[in-house]
Tab-separated table of C-alpha atoms in Angstrom:
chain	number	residue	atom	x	y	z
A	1	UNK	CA	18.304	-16.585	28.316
A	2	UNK	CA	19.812	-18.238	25.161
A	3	UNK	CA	16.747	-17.243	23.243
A	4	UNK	CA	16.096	-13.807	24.720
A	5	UNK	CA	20.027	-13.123	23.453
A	6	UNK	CA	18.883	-14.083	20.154
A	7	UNK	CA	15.338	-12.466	20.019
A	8	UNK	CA	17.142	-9.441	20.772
A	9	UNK	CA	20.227	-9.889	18.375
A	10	UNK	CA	17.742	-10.126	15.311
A	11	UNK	CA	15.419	-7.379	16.420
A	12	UNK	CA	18.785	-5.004	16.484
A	13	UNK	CA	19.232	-6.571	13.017
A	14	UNK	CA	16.155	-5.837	11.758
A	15	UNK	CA	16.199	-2.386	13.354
A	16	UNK	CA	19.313	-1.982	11.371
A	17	UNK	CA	18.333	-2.842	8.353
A	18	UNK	CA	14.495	-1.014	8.597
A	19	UNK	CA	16.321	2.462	9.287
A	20	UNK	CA	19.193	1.795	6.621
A	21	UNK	CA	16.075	0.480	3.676
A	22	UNK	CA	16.983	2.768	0.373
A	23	UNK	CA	13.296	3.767	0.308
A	24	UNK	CA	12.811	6.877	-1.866
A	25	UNK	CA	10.537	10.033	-1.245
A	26	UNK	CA	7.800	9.450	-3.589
A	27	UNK	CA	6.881	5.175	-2.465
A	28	UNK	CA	3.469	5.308	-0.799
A	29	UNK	CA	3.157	3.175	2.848
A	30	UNK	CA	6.617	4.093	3.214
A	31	UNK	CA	7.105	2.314	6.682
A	32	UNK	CA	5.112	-0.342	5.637
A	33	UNK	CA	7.894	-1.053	2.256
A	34	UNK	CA	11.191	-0.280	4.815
A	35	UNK	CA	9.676	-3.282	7.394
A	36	UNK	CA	8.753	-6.009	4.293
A	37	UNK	CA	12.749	-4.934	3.060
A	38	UNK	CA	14.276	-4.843	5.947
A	39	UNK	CA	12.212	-8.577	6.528
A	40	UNK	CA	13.754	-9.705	3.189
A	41	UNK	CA	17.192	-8.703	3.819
A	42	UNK	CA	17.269	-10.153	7.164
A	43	UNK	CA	15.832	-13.470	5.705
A	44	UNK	CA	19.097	-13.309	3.019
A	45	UNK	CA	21.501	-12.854	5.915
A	46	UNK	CA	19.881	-15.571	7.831
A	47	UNK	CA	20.029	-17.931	4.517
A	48	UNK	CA	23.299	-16.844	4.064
A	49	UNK	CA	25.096	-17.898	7.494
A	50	UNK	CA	22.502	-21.177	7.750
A	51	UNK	CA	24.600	-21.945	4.326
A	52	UNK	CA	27.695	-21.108	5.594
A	53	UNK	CA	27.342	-22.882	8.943
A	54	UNK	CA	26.061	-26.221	6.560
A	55	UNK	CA	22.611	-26.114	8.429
A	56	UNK	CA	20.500	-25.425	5.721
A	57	UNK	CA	21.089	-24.108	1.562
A	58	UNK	CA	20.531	-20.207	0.781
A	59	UNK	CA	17.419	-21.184	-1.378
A	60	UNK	CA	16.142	-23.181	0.893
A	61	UNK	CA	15.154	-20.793	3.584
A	62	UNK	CA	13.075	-18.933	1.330
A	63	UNK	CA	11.937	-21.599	0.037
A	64	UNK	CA	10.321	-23.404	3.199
A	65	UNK	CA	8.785	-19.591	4.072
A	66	UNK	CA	7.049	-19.437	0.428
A	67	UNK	CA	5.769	-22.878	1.019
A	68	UNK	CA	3.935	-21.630	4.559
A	69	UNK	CA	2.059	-19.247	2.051
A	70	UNK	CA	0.484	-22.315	0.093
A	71	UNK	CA	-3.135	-21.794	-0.215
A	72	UNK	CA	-5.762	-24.787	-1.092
A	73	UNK	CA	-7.679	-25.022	-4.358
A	74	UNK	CA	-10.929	-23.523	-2.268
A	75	UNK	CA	-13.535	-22.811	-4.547
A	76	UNK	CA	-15.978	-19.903	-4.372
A	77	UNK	CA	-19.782	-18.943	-5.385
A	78	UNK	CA	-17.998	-17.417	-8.942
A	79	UNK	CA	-15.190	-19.501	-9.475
A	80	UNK	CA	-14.269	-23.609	-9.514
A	81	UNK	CA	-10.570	-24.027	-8.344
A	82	UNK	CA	-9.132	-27.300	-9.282
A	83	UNK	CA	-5.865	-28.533	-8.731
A	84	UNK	CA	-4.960	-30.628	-11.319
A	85	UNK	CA	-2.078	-32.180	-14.173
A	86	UNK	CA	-1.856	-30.777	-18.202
A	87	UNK	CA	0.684	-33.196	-19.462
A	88	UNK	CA	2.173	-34.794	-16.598
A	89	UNK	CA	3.003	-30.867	-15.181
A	90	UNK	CA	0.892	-29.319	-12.025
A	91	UNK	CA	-1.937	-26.804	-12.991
A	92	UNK	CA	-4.273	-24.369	-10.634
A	93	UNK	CA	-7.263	-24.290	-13.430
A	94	UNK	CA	-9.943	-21.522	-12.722
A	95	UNK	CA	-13.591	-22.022	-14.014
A	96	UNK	CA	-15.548	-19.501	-13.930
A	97	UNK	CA	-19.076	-21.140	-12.691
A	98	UNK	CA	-21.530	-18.357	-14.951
A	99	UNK	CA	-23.015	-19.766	-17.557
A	100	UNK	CA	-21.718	-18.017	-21.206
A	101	UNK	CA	-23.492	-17.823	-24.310
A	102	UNK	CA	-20.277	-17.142	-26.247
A	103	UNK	CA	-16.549	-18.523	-25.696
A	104	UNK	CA	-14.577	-17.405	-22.951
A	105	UNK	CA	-10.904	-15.456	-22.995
A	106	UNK	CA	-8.489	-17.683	-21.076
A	107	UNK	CA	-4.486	-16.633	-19.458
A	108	UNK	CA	-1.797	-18.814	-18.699
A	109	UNK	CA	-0.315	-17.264	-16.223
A	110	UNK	CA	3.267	-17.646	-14.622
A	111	UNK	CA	4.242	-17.227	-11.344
A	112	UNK	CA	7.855	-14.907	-10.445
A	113	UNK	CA	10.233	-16.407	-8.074
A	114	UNK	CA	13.185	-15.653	-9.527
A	115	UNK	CA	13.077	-19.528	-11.021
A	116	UNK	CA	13.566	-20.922	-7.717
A	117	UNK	CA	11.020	-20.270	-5.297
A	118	UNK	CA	7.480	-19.511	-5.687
A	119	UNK	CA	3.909	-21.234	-6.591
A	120	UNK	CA	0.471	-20.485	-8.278
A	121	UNK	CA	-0.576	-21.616	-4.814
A	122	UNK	CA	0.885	-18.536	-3.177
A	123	UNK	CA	-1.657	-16.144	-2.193
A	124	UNK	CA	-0.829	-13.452	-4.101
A	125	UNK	CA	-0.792	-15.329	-7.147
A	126	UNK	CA	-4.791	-17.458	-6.000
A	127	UNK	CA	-5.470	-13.973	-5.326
A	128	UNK	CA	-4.712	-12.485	-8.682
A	129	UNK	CA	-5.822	-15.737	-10.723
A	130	UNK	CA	-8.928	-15.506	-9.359
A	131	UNK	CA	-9.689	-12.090	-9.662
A	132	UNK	CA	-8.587	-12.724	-13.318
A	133	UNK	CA	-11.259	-15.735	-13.955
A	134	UNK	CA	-13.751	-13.658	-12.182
A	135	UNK	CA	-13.907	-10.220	-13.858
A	136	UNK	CA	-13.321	-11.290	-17.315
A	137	UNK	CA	-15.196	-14.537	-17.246
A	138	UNK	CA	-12.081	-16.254	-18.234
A	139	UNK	CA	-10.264	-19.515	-17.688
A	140	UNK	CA	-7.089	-19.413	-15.922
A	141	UNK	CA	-4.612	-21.544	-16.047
A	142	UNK	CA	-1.957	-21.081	-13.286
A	143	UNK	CA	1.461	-23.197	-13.675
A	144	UNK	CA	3.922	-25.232	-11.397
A	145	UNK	CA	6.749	-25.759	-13.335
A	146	UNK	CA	10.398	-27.283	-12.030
A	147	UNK	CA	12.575	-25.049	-10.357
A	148	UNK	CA	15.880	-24.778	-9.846
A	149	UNK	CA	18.116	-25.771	-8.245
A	150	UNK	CA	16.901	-28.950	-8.227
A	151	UNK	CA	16.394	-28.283	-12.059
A	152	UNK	CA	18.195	-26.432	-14.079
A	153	UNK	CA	17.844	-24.342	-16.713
A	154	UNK	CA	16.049	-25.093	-19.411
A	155	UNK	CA	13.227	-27.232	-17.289
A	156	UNK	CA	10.992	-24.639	-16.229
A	157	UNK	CA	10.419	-23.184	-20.007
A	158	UNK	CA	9.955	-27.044	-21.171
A	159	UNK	CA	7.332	-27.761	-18.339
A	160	UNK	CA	5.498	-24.639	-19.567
A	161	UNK	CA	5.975	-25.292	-23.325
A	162	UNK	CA	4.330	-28.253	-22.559
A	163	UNK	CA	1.620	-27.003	-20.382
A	164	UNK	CA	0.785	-24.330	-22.905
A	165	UNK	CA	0.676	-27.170	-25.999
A	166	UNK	CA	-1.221	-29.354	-24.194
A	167	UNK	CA	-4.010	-26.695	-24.004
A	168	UNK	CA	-4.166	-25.279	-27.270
A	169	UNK	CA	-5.325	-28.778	-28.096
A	170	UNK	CA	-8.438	-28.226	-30.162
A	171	UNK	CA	-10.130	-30.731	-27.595
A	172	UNK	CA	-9.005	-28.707	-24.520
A	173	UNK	CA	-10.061	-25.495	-26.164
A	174	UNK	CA	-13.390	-26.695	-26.673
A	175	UNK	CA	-13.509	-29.008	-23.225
A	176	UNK	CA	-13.309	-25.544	-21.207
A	177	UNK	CA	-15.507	-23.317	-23.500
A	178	UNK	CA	-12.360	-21.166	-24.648
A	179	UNK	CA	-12.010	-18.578	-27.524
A	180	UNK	CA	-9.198	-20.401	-29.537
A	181	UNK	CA	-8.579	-16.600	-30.571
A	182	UNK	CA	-7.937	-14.671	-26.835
A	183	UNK	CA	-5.373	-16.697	-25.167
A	184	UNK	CA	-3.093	-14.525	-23.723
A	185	UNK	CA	-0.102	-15.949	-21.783
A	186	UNK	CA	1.222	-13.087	-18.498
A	187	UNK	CA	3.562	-13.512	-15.573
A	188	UNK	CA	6.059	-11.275	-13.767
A	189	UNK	CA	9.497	-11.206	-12.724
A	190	UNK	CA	10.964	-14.432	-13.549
A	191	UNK	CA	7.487	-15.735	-14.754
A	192	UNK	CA	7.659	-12.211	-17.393
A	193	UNK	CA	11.167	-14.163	-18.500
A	194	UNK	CA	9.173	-17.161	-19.244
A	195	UNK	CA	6.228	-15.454	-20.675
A	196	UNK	CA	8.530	-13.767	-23.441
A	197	UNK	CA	10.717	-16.959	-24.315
A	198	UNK	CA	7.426	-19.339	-24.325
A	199	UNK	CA	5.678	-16.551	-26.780
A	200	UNK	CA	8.625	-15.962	-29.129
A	201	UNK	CA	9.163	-20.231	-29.091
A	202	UNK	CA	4.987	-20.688	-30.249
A	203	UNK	CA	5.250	-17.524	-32.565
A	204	UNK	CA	8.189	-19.619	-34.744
A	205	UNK	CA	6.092	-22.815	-34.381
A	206	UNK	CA	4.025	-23.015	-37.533
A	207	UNK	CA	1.415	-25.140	-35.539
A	208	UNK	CA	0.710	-22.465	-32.615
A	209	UNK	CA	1.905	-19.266	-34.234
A	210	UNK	CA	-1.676	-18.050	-34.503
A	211	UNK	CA	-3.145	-19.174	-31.200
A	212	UNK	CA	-1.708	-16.637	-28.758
A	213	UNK	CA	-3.177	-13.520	-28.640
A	214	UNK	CA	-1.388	-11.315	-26.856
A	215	UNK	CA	0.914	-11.228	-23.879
A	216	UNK	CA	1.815	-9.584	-20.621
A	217	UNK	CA	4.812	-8.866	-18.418
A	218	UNK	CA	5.087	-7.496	-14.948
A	219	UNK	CA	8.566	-6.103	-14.119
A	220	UNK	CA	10.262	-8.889	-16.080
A	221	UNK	CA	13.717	-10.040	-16.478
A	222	UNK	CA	14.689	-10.202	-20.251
A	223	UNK	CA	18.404	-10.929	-20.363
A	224	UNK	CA	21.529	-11.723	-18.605
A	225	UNK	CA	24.123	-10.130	-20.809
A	226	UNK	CA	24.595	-6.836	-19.211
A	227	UNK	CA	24.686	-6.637	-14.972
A	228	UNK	CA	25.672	-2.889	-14.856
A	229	UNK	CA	22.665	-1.233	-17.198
A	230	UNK	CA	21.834	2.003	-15.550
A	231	UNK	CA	18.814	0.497	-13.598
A	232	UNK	CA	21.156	-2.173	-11.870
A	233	UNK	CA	23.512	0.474	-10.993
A	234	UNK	CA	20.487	2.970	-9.448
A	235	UNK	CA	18.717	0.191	-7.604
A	236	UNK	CA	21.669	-1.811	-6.376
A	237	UNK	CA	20.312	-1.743	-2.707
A	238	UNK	CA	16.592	-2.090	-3.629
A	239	UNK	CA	14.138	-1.654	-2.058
A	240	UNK	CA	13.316	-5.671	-1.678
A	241	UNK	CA	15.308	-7.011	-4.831
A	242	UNK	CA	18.954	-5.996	-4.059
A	243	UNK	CA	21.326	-6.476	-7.171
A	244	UNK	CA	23.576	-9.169	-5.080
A	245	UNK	CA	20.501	-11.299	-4.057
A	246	UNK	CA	19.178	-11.199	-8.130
A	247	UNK	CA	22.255	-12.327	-9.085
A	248	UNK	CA	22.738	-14.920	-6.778
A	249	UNK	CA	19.245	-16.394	-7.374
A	250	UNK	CA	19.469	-16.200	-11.034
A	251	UNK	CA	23.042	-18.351	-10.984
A	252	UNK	CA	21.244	-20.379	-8.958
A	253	UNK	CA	18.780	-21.226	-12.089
A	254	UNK	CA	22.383	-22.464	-13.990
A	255	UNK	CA	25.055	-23.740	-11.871
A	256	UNK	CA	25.936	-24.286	-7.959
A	257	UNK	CA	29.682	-22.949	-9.181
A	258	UNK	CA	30.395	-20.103	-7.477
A	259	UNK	CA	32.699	-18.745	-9.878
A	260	UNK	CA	29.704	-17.675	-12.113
A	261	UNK	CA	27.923	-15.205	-9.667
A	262	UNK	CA	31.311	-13.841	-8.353
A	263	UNK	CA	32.199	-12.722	-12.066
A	264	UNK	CA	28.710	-11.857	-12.929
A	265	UNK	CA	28.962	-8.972	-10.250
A	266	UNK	CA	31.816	-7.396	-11.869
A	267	UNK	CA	29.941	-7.684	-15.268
A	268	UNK	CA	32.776	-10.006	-16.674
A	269	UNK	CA	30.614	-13.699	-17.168
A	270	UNK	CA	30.128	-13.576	-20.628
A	271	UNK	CA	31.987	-15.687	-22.683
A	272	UNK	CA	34.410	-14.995	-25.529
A	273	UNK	CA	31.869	-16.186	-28.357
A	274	UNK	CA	29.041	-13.752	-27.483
A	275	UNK	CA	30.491	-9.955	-28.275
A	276	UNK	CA	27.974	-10.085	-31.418
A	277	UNK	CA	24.450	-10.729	-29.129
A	278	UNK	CA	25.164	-6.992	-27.341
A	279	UNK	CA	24.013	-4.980	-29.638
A	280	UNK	CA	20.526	-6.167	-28.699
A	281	UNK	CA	21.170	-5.293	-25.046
A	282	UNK	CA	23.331	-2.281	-25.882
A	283	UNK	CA	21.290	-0.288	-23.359
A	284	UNK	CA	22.642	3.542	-25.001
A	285	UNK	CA	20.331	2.418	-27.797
A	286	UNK	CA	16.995	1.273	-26.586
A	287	UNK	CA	16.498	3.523	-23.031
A	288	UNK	CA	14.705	6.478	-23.309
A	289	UNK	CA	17.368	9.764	-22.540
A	290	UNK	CA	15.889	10.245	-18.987
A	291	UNK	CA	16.958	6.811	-17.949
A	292	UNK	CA	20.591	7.073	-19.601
A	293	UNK	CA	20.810	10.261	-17.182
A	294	UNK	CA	24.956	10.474	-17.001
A	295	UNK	CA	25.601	6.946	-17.437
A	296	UNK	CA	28.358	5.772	-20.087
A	297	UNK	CA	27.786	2.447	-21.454
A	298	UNK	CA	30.855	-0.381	-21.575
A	299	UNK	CA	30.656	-3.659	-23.072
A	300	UNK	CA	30.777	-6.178	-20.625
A	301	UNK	CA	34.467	-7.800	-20.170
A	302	UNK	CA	34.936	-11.157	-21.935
A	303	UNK	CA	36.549	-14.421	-21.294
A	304	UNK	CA	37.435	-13.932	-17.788
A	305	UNK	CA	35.789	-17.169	-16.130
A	306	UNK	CA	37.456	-20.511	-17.395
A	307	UNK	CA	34.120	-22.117	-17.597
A	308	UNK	CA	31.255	-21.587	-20.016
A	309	UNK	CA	27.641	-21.242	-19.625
A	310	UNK	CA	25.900	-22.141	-23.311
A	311	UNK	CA	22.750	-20.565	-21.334
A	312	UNK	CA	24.107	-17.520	-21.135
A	313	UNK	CA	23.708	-17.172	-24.567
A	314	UNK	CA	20.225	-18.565	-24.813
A	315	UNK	CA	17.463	-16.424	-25.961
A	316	UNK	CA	15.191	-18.708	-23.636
A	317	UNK	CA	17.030	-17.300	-20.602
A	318	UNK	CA	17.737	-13.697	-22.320
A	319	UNK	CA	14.568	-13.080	-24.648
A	320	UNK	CA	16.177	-9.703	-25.576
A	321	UNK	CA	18.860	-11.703	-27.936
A	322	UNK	CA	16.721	-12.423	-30.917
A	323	UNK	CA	16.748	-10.709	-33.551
A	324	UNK	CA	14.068	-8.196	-35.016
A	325	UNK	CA	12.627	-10.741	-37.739
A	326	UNK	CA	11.456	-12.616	-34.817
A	327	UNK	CA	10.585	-9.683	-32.640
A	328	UNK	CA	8.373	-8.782	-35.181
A	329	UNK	CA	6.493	-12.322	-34.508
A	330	UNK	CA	5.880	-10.831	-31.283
A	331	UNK	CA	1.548	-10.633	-30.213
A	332	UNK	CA	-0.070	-7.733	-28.891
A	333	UNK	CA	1.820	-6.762	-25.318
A	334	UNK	CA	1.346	-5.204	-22.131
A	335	UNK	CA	4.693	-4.253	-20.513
A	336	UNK	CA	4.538	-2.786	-16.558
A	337	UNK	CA	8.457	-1.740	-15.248
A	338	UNK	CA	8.670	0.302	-11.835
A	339	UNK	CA	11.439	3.258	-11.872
A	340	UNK	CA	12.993	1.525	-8.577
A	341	UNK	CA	13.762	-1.897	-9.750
A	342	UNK	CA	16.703	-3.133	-11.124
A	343	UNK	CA	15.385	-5.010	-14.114
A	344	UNK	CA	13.641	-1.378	-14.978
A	345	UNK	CA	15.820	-1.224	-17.931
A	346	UNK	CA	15.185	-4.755	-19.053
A	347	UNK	CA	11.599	-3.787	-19.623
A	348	UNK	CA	11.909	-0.691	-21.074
A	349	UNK	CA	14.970	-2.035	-23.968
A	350	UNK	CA	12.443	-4.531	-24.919
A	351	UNK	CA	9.368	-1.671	-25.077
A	352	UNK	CA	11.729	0.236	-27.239
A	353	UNK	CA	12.824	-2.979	-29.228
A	354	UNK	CA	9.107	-4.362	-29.860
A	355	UNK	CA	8.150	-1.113	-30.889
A	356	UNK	CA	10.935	-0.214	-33.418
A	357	UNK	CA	9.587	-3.456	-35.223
A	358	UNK	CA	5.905	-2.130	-35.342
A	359	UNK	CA	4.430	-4.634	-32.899
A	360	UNK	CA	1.491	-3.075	-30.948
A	361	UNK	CA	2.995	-2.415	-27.203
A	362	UNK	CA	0.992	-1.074	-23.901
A	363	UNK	CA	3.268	0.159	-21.454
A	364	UNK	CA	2.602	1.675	-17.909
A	365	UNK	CA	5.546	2.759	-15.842
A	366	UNK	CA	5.399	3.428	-12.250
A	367	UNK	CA	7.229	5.812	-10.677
A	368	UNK	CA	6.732	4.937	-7.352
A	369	UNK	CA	7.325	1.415	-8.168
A	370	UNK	CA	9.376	-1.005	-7.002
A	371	UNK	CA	9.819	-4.690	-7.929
A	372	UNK	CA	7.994	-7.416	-6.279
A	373	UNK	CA	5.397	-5.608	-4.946
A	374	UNK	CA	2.516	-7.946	-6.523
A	375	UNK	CA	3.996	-10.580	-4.389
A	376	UNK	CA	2.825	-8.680	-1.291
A	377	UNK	CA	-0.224	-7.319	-1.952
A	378	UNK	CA	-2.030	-10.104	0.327
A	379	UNK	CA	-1.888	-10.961	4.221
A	380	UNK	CA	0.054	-10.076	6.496
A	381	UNK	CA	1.628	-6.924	4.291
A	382	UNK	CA	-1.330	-5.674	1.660
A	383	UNK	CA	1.022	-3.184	0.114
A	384	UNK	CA	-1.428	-1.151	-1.633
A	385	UNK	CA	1.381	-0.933	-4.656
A	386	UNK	CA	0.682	-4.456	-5.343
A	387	UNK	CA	-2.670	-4.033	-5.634
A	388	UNK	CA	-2.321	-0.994	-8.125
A	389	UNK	CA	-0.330	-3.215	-10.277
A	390	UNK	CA	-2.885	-6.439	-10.260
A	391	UNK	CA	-5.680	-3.672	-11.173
A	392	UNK	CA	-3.793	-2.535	-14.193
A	393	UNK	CA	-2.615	-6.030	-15.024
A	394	UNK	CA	-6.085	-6.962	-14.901
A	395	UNK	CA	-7.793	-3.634	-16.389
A	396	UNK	CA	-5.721	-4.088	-19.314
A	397	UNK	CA	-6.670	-7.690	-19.725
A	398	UNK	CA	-10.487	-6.894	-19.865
A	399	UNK	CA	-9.647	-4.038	-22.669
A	400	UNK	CA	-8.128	-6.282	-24.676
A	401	UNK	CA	-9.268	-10.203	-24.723
């Protein structure tokens, strides 16, 4: 009876939340997006009272559901999956098994999660690695680094710096057959974070300024200055990422103090030291006028919390903060935002940013896009937005390694 009571209780939940799901007109597979949101936000409220009952932390629910997506390192008649270590940190490496006359491309690629969930062993991510190795005849190098909150900020970028040194080792290079001139380094969401602050970190190092190519970012998060830019404000309520739950996840990545995401919400976190790094966020500069639509930008309100967070100013965690002498640094890049995600605007500031300082920029917005989506574009929910995003991801790769 106990568990019919409950069965029923979550199914009214879920019901709930499927007929309330903020999904617009124009999103394809419509009732296939309001069931994976309405999933998501009845996971949150789940991980929500298991943390306020003491049975079990908020990241930890999702957590032990990404892990149930782990795939093994099965290799194909194309491609040679390995599982493996580059400097102590856990590597997927894809081989492709063709043999090449010349030197292959190769992409370091970096898994979203929001810094504290998520693998290159989730299926999405095999999926899209493989794919990658496969139709460009490339090497690809997918990363586990440390997450939070079992380590903070800044682990994950020095697990990849390392990673990503460790392979533009001359040896390496020419151990895998690679092109020490088409290394491109990609990831999305959280992983587009990572890809930016790694990049703009090797473009000031005189020893690896010259060995990345280019690199890409799927619907990344570039800064945590500004929690009211007009895309956080449209999107609030998703559909999947819901402002609250981003905010949450990404205090998560600094500090188990809830003081920090409670002011973050109200756009007063910043500290009284930083009113001269928001003119590179100021969002009334950098959007395009059809995203300002009748928006009025305000500085965000300083000094409120009695702690400070030196990360917050931290071009690793906000790679919109530096300035445009090392913007300029910046590769050729590929740039994908979706119109219903609320790290839109993050996207398109640093579009307008890298382009003001003549670096080359590709950019393809979606306007039935929403963030996440590449996460579920395999088994059980194939949305076919997903899949439209890998192709591009991946279309643009072949154009230009």
């Amino acid at each position: 009876m106990g568990c019919r009571t409950l069965f029923f209780a979550l199914s009214c939940i879920l019901f709930a939340y499927y007929i309330s799901a903020p999904i617009p007109e124009n999103v394809e597979e419509t009732w296939k997006v309001g069931t994976t949101h309405a999933l998501v936000k009845m996971l949150s409220f789940m991980a929500t009272l298991f943390e306020n009952i003491g049975l079990m932390k908020y990241e930890e629910v999702f957590s032990t559901l990404v892990k149930l997506d782990f795939t093994k390192p099965i290799s194909d008649e194309n491609i040679t999956v390995t599982d493996t270590t580059f400097s102590g940190i856990p590597v997927r490496l894809y081989l492709p098994k063709r043999k090449s006359e010349r030197q292959r491309p190769a992409v370091i690629y970096l898994h979203g999660g929001a810094f504290i969930i998520g693998s290159c062993k989730n299926s999405a991510y095999d999926l899209l690695n493989r794919e990658t190795a496969n139709k460009l005849d490339a090497v690809v190098v997918g990363v586990d680094f440390r997450l939070s909150p079992q380590y903070y900020f800044p682990a994950a970028i020095e697990d990849i710096l390392s990673v990503v040194k460790f392979f533009l080792q001359d040896k390496i290079i020419e151990r895998y057959r690679v092109d020490p001139m088409r290394i491109c380094i990609a990831g999305d969401s959280s992983g587009g974070t990572l890809t930016a602050a790694v990049t703009q970190l090797l473009k000031n190092d005189p020893v690896f300024k010259n060995k990345i190519k280019a690199q890409a970012l799927i619907y990344p998060a570039l800064q945590a200055i500004d929690t009211l830019v007009p895309s956080h404000q449209e999107n609030e309520h998703g559909p999947l990422l819901t402002r609250d739950v981003a905010i949450k996840l990404i205090c998560l990545h600094l500090t188990s103090d809830e003081a920090l995401p409670q002011a973050m919400r109200k756009n007063q976190h910043m500290p009284q030291e930083s009113r001269h790094l928001f003119k590179f966020v100021n969002w009334s500069n950098f959007l395009p006028d059809k995203y300002k639509k009748n928006y009025i930008y305000m500085e965000p309100l300083l000094g409120k919390l009695n702690l400070s967070y030196p990360a917050l100013l931290d071009s690793r965690l906000s790679p919109l903060l530096v300035n445009d002498s090392q913007l300029q640094k910046c590769p050729l890049t590929y740039i994908l935002t979706c119109q219903y995600d609320i790290l839109r605007d993050d996207g398109l500031m640093y579009v307008t940013r890298l382009q003001n300082v003549g670096v080359d920029v590709v950019h393809d917005h979606l306007e039935d896009g929403f963030h996440g989506a590449l996460s579920f574009m395999s088994s059980p929910f194939y949305l076919q937005l997903g899949i439209r995003i890998k192709d591009k991801y991946i279309s643009w790769l072949e154009e230009n390694l």
